[in-house]
JSON list of C-alpha atoms in Angstrom, two decimals:
[
{"chain": "A", "resi": 1, "resn": "MET", "atom": "CA", "xyz": [-25.42, 16.97, -37.28]},
{"chain": "A", "resi": 2, "resn": "ARG", "atom": "CA", "xyz": [-22.03, 16.74, -37.83]},
{"chain": "A", "resi": 3, "resn": "ILE", "atom": "CA", "xyz": [-20.39, 18.80, -40.74]},
{"chain": "A", "resi": 4, "resn": "GLU", "atom": "CA", "xyz": [-17.04, 17.71, -42.44]},
{"chain": "A", "resi": 5, "resn": "TYR", "atom": "CA", "xyz": [-14.46, 19.93, -43.81]},
{"chain": "A", "resi": 6, "resn": "ASN", "atom": "CA", "xyz": [-11.14, 20.04, -44.95]},
{"chain": "A", "resi": 7, "resn": "PHE", "atom": "CA", "xyz": [-9.13, 23.45, -45.03]},
{"chain": "A", "resi": 8, "resn": "GLY", "atom": "CA", "xyz": [-6.05, 24.30, -44.02]},
{"chain": "A", "resi": 9, "resn": "LEU", "atom": "CA", "xyz": [-6.10, 26.98, -40.18]},
{"chain": "A", "resi": 10, "resn": "GLU", "atom": "CA", "xyz": [-3.41, 29.31, -42.10]},
{"chain": "A", "resi": 11, "resn": "ASN", "atom": "CA", "xyz": [-6.72, 30.25, -44.35]},
{"chain": "A", "resi": 12, "resn": "VAL", "atom": "CA", "xyz": [-7.92, 31.09, -41.07]},
{"chain": "A", "resi": 13, "resn": "ALA", "atom": "CA", "xyz": [-7.87, 35.31, -39.55]},
{"chain": "A", "resi": 14, "resn": "THR", "atom": "CA", "xyz": [-9.69, 34.09, -35.99]},
{"chain": "A", "resi": 15, "resn": "PRO", "atom": "CA", "xyz": [-11.39, 30.33, -35.38]},
{"chain": "A", "resi": 16, "resn": "CYS", "atom": "CA", "xyz": [-14.01, 30.09, -33.79]},
{"chain": "A", "resi": 17, "resn": "PHE", "atom": "CA", "xyz": [-15.99, 26.57, -32.70]},
{"chain": "A", "resi": 18, "resn": "SER", "atom": "CA", "xyz": [-19.28, 26.29, -31.35]},
{"chain": "A", "resi": 19, "resn": "VAL", "atom": "CA", "xyz": [-20.37, 23.37, -28.01]},
{"chain": "A", "resi": 20, "resn": "GLU", "atom": "CA", "xyz": [-23.20, 23.22, -26.73]},
{"chain": "A", "resi": 21, "resn": "SER", "atom": "CA", "xyz": [-23.26, 23.40, -22.93]},
{"chain": "A", "resi": 22, "resn": "ILE", "atom": "CA", "xyz": [-25.90, 20.66, -21.74]},
{"chain": "A", "resi": 23, "resn": "GLU", "atom": "CA", "xyz": [-24.19, 17.62, -23.11]},
{"chain": "A", "resi": 24, "resn": "GLY", "atom": "CA", "xyz": [-21.60, 18.11, -19.85]},
{"chain": "A", "resi": 25, "resn": "PRO", "atom": "CA", "xyz": [-17.52, 17.78, -19.81]},
{"chain": "A", "resi": 26, "resn": "HIS", "atom": "CA", "xyz": [-16.09, 15.58, -22.19]},
{"chain": "A", "resi": 27, "resn": "LYS", "atom": "CA", "xyz": [-17.25, 18.31, -24.43]},
{"chain": "A", "resi": 28, "resn": "LEU", "atom": "CA", "xyz": [-15.60, 20.48, -22.51]},
{"chain": "A", "resi": 29, "resn": "PHE", "atom": "CA", "xyz": [-12.82, 18.90, -22.31]},
{"chain": "A", "resi": 30, "resn": "THR", "atom": "CA", "xyz": [-11.80, 17.57, -26.04]},
{"chain": "A", "resi": 31, "resn": "LEU", "atom": "CA", "xyz": [-13.29, 21.21, -26.47]},
{"chain": "A", "resi": 32, "resn": "ALA", "atom": "CA", "xyz": [-9.86, 22.44, -24.77]},
{"chain": "A", "resi": 33, "resn": "THR", "atom": "CA", "xyz": [-7.41, 19.78, -26.51]},
{"chain": "A", "resi": 34, "resn": "LEU", "atom": "CA", "xyz": [-9.00, 21.47, -29.81]},
{"chain": "A", "resi": 35, "resn": "LEU", "atom": "CA", "xyz": [-8.15, 24.75, -29.10]},
{"chain": "A", "resi": 36, "resn": "LEU", "atom": "CA", "xyz": [-4.70, 24.00, -26.93]},
{"chain": "A", "resi": 37, "resn": "ASN", "atom": "CA", "xyz": [-3.69, 22.67, -30.73]},
{"chain": "A", "resi": 38, "resn": "VAL", "atom": "CA", "xyz": [-5.00, 25.65, -32.79]},
{"chain": "A", "resi": 39, "resn": "LEU", "atom": "CA", "xyz": [-3.69, 27.91, -30.17]},
{"chain": "A", "resi": 40, "resn": "SER", "atom": "CA", "xyz": [-0.28, 26.93, -30.65]},
{"chain": "A", "resi": 41, "resn": "SER", "atom": "CA", "xyz": [-0.14, 28.96, -34.43]},
{"chain": "A", "resi": 42, "resn": "LYS", "atom": "CA", "xyz": [-2.80, 31.12, -33.55]},
{"chain": "A", "resi": 43, "resn": "PRO", "atom": "CA", "xyz": [-3.40, 34.04, -30.95]},
{"chain": "A", "resi": 44, "resn": "GLN", "atom": "CA", "xyz": [-7.03, 33.60, -30.42]},
{"chain": "A", "resi": 45, "resn": "VAL", "atom": "CA", "xyz": [-9.95, 31.85, -31.35]},
{"chain": "A", "resi": 46, "resn": "ASN", "atom": "CA", "xyz": [-13.99, 32.66, -30.60]},
{"chain": "A", "resi": 47, "resn": "VAL", "atom": "CA", "xyz": [-15.69, 30.21, -28.84]},
{"chain": "A", "resi": 48, "resn": "ILE", "atom": "CA", "xyz": [-19.41, 29.96, -28.51]},
{"chain": "A", "resi": 49, "resn": "PHE", "atom": "CA", "xyz": [-21.75, 27.99, -26.07]},
{"chain": "A", "resi": 50, "resn": "HIS", "atom": "CA", "xyz": [-25.24, 27.45, -26.34]},
{"chain": "A", "resi": 51, "resn": "SER", "atom": "CA", "xyz": [-27.59, 25.88, -24.12]},
{"chain": "A", "resi": 52, "resn": "PRO", "atom": "CA", "xyz": [-31.27, 26.03, -23.73]},
{"chain": "A", "resi": 53, "resn": "ASN", "atom": "CA", "xyz": [-30.46, 27.04, -19.96]},
{"chain": "A", "resi": 54, "resn": "GLN", "atom": "CA", "xyz": [-28.77, 31.35, -19.69]},
{"chain": "A", "resi": 55, "resn": "ALA", "atom": "CA", "xyz": [-27.88, 30.29, -16.17]},
{"chain": "A", "resi": 56, "resn": "ASP", "atom": "CA", "xyz": [-26.18, 27.31, -17.66]},
{"chain": "A", "resi": 57, "resn": "LEU", "atom": "CA", "xyz": [-23.19, 29.46, -19.89]},
{"chain": "A", "resi": 58, "resn": "PRO", "atom": "CA", "xyz": [-21.41, 31.28, -16.63]},
{"chain": "A", "resi": 59, "resn": "ARG", "atom": "CA", "xyz": [-20.91, 28.31, -14.89]},
{"chain": "A", "resi": 60, "resn": "LYS", "atom": "CA", "xyz": [-19.58, 26.14, -18.41]},
{"chain": "A", "resi": 61, "resn": "VAL", "atom": "CA", "xyz": [-17.33, 28.96, -19.55]},
{"chain": "A", "resi": 62, "resn": "GLU", "atom": "CA", "xyz": [-15.51, 29.13, -15.69]},
{"chain": "A", "resi": 63, "resn": "GLN", "atom": "CA", "xyz": [-15.02, 25.31, -16.17]},
{"chain": "A", "resi": 64, "resn": "PHE", "atom": "CA", "xyz": [-13.60, 25.21, -19.64]},
{"chain": "A", "resi": 65, "resn": "LYS", "atom": "CA", "xyz": [-10.87, 28.29, -18.18]},
{"chain": "A", "resi": 66, "resn": "LYS", "atom": "CA", "xyz": [-9.86, 25.56, -15.57]},
{"chain": "A", "resi": 67, "resn": "ILE", "atom": "CA", "xyz": [-9.22, 22.51, -18.42]},
{"chain": "A", "resi": 68, "resn": "LEU", "atom": "CA", "xyz": [-7.66, 25.49, -20.31]},
{"chain": "A", "resi": 69, "resn": "ALA", "atom": "CA", "xyz": [-5.52, 26.43, -17.42]},
{"chain": "A", "resi": 70, "resn": "SER", "atom": "CA", "xyz": [-4.64, 22.90, -15.85]},
{"chain": "A", "resi": 71, "resn": "ALA", "atom": "CA", "xyz": [-3.28, 22.06, -19.05]},
{"chain": "A", "resi": 72, "resn": "PRO", "atom": "CA", "xyz": [0.82, 21.48, -18.85]},
{"chain": "A", "resi": 73, "resn": "SER", "atom": "CA", "xyz": [1.42, 23.21, -22.44]},
{"chain": "A", "resi": 74, "resn": "SER", "atom": "CA", "xyz": [-1.33, 25.51, -21.60]},
{"chain": "A", "resi": 75, "resn": "PRO", "atom": "CA", "xyz": [0.19, 29.38, -23.12]},
{"chain": "A", "resi": 76, "resn": "THR", "atom": "CA", "xyz": [-0.93, 32.27, -20.84]},
{"chain": "A", "resi": 77, "resn": "PHE", "atom": "CA", "xyz": [-4.27, 32.99, -22.25]},
{"chain": "A", "resi": 78, "resn": "ARG", "atom": "CA", "xyz": [-6.94, 36.21, -20.33]},
{"chain": "A", "resi": 79, "resn": "LEU", "atom": "CA", "xyz": [-10.94, 34.82, -21.09]},
{"chain": "A", "resi": 80, "resn": "GLU", "atom": "CA", "xyz": [-13.17, 38.01, -23.39]},
{"chain": "A", "resi": 81, "resn": "GLU", "atom": "CA", "xyz": [-16.16, 37.68, -23.38]},
{"chain": "A", "resi": 82, "resn": "GLY", "atom": "CA", "xyz": [-18.24, 39.28, -25.87]},
{"chain": "A", "resi": 83, "resn": "SER", "atom": "CA", "xyz": [-22.43, 39.29, -27.19]},
{"chain": "A", "resi": 84, "resn": "THR", "atom": "CA", "xyz": [-24.96, 37.09, -25.88]},
{"chain": "A", "resi": 85, "resn": "GLY", "atom": "CA", "xyz": [-27.92, 36.83, -26.48]},
{"chain": "A", "resi": 86, "resn": "SER", "atom": "CA", "xyz": [-31.00, 34.33, -27.66]},
{"chain": "A", "resi": 87, "resn": "LEU", "atom": "CA", "xyz": [-32.68, 32.44, -30.19]},
{"chain": "A", "resi": 88, "resn": "GLY", "atom": "CA", "xyz": [-35.30, 31.21, -29.51]},
{"chain": "A", "resi": 89, "resn": "SER", "atom": "CA", "xyz": [-35.51, 28.84, -25.83]},
{"chain": "A", "resi": 90, "resn": "SER", "atom": "CA", "xyz": [-31.61, 28.73, -26.92]},
{"chain": "A", "resi": 91, "resn": "TYR", "atom": "CA", "xyz": [-29.10, 31.15, -25.66]},
{"chain": "A", "resi": 92, "resn": "TYR", "atom": "CA", "xyz": [-25.40, 31.91, -26.76]},
{"chain": "A", "resi": 93, "resn": "LEU", "atom": "CA", "xyz": [-22.36, 33.60, -25.10]},
{"chain": "A", "resi": 94, "resn": "TRP", "atom": "CA", "xyz": [-19.50, 34.32, -27.11]},
{"chain": "A", "resi": 95, "resn": "VAL", "atom": "CA", "xyz": [-16.07, 33.75, -25.53]},
{"chain": "A", "resi": 96, "resn": "THR", "atom": "CA", "xyz": [-12.70, 35.00, -27.37]},
{"chain": "A", "resi": 97, "resn": "VAL", "atom": "CA", "xyz": [-9.81, 33.00, -26.19]},
{"chain": "A", "resi": 98, "resn": "HIS", "atom": "CA", "xyz": [-6.33, 34.97, -26.11]},
{"chain": "A", "resi": 99, "resn": "THR", "atom": "CA", "xyz": [-2.80, 34.24, -25.82]},
{"chain": "A", "resi": 100, "resn": "SER", "atom": "CA", "xyz": [0.13, 36.50, -24.85]}
]
């Protein structure tokens, strides 16, 4: 499903993003570049990782962290893991990316 919308980030206190972990590394690279652009104007963003494979979530978060840290213009950041759970056969993990 694809939803397109248009609004300014200035209207959002904490931007939120979603990534389906089973789609492969290309999704993590796309998400990382998007977040780097958003983090230039926001002190934090929330990301929900979701997958039918619960064991996949921590691994994907670690890969995502490596991608963010590798950027030449990456700000100093820390990841804070939040709520985890499941809905049917899909598992999720919330992560907040904070910049200093």
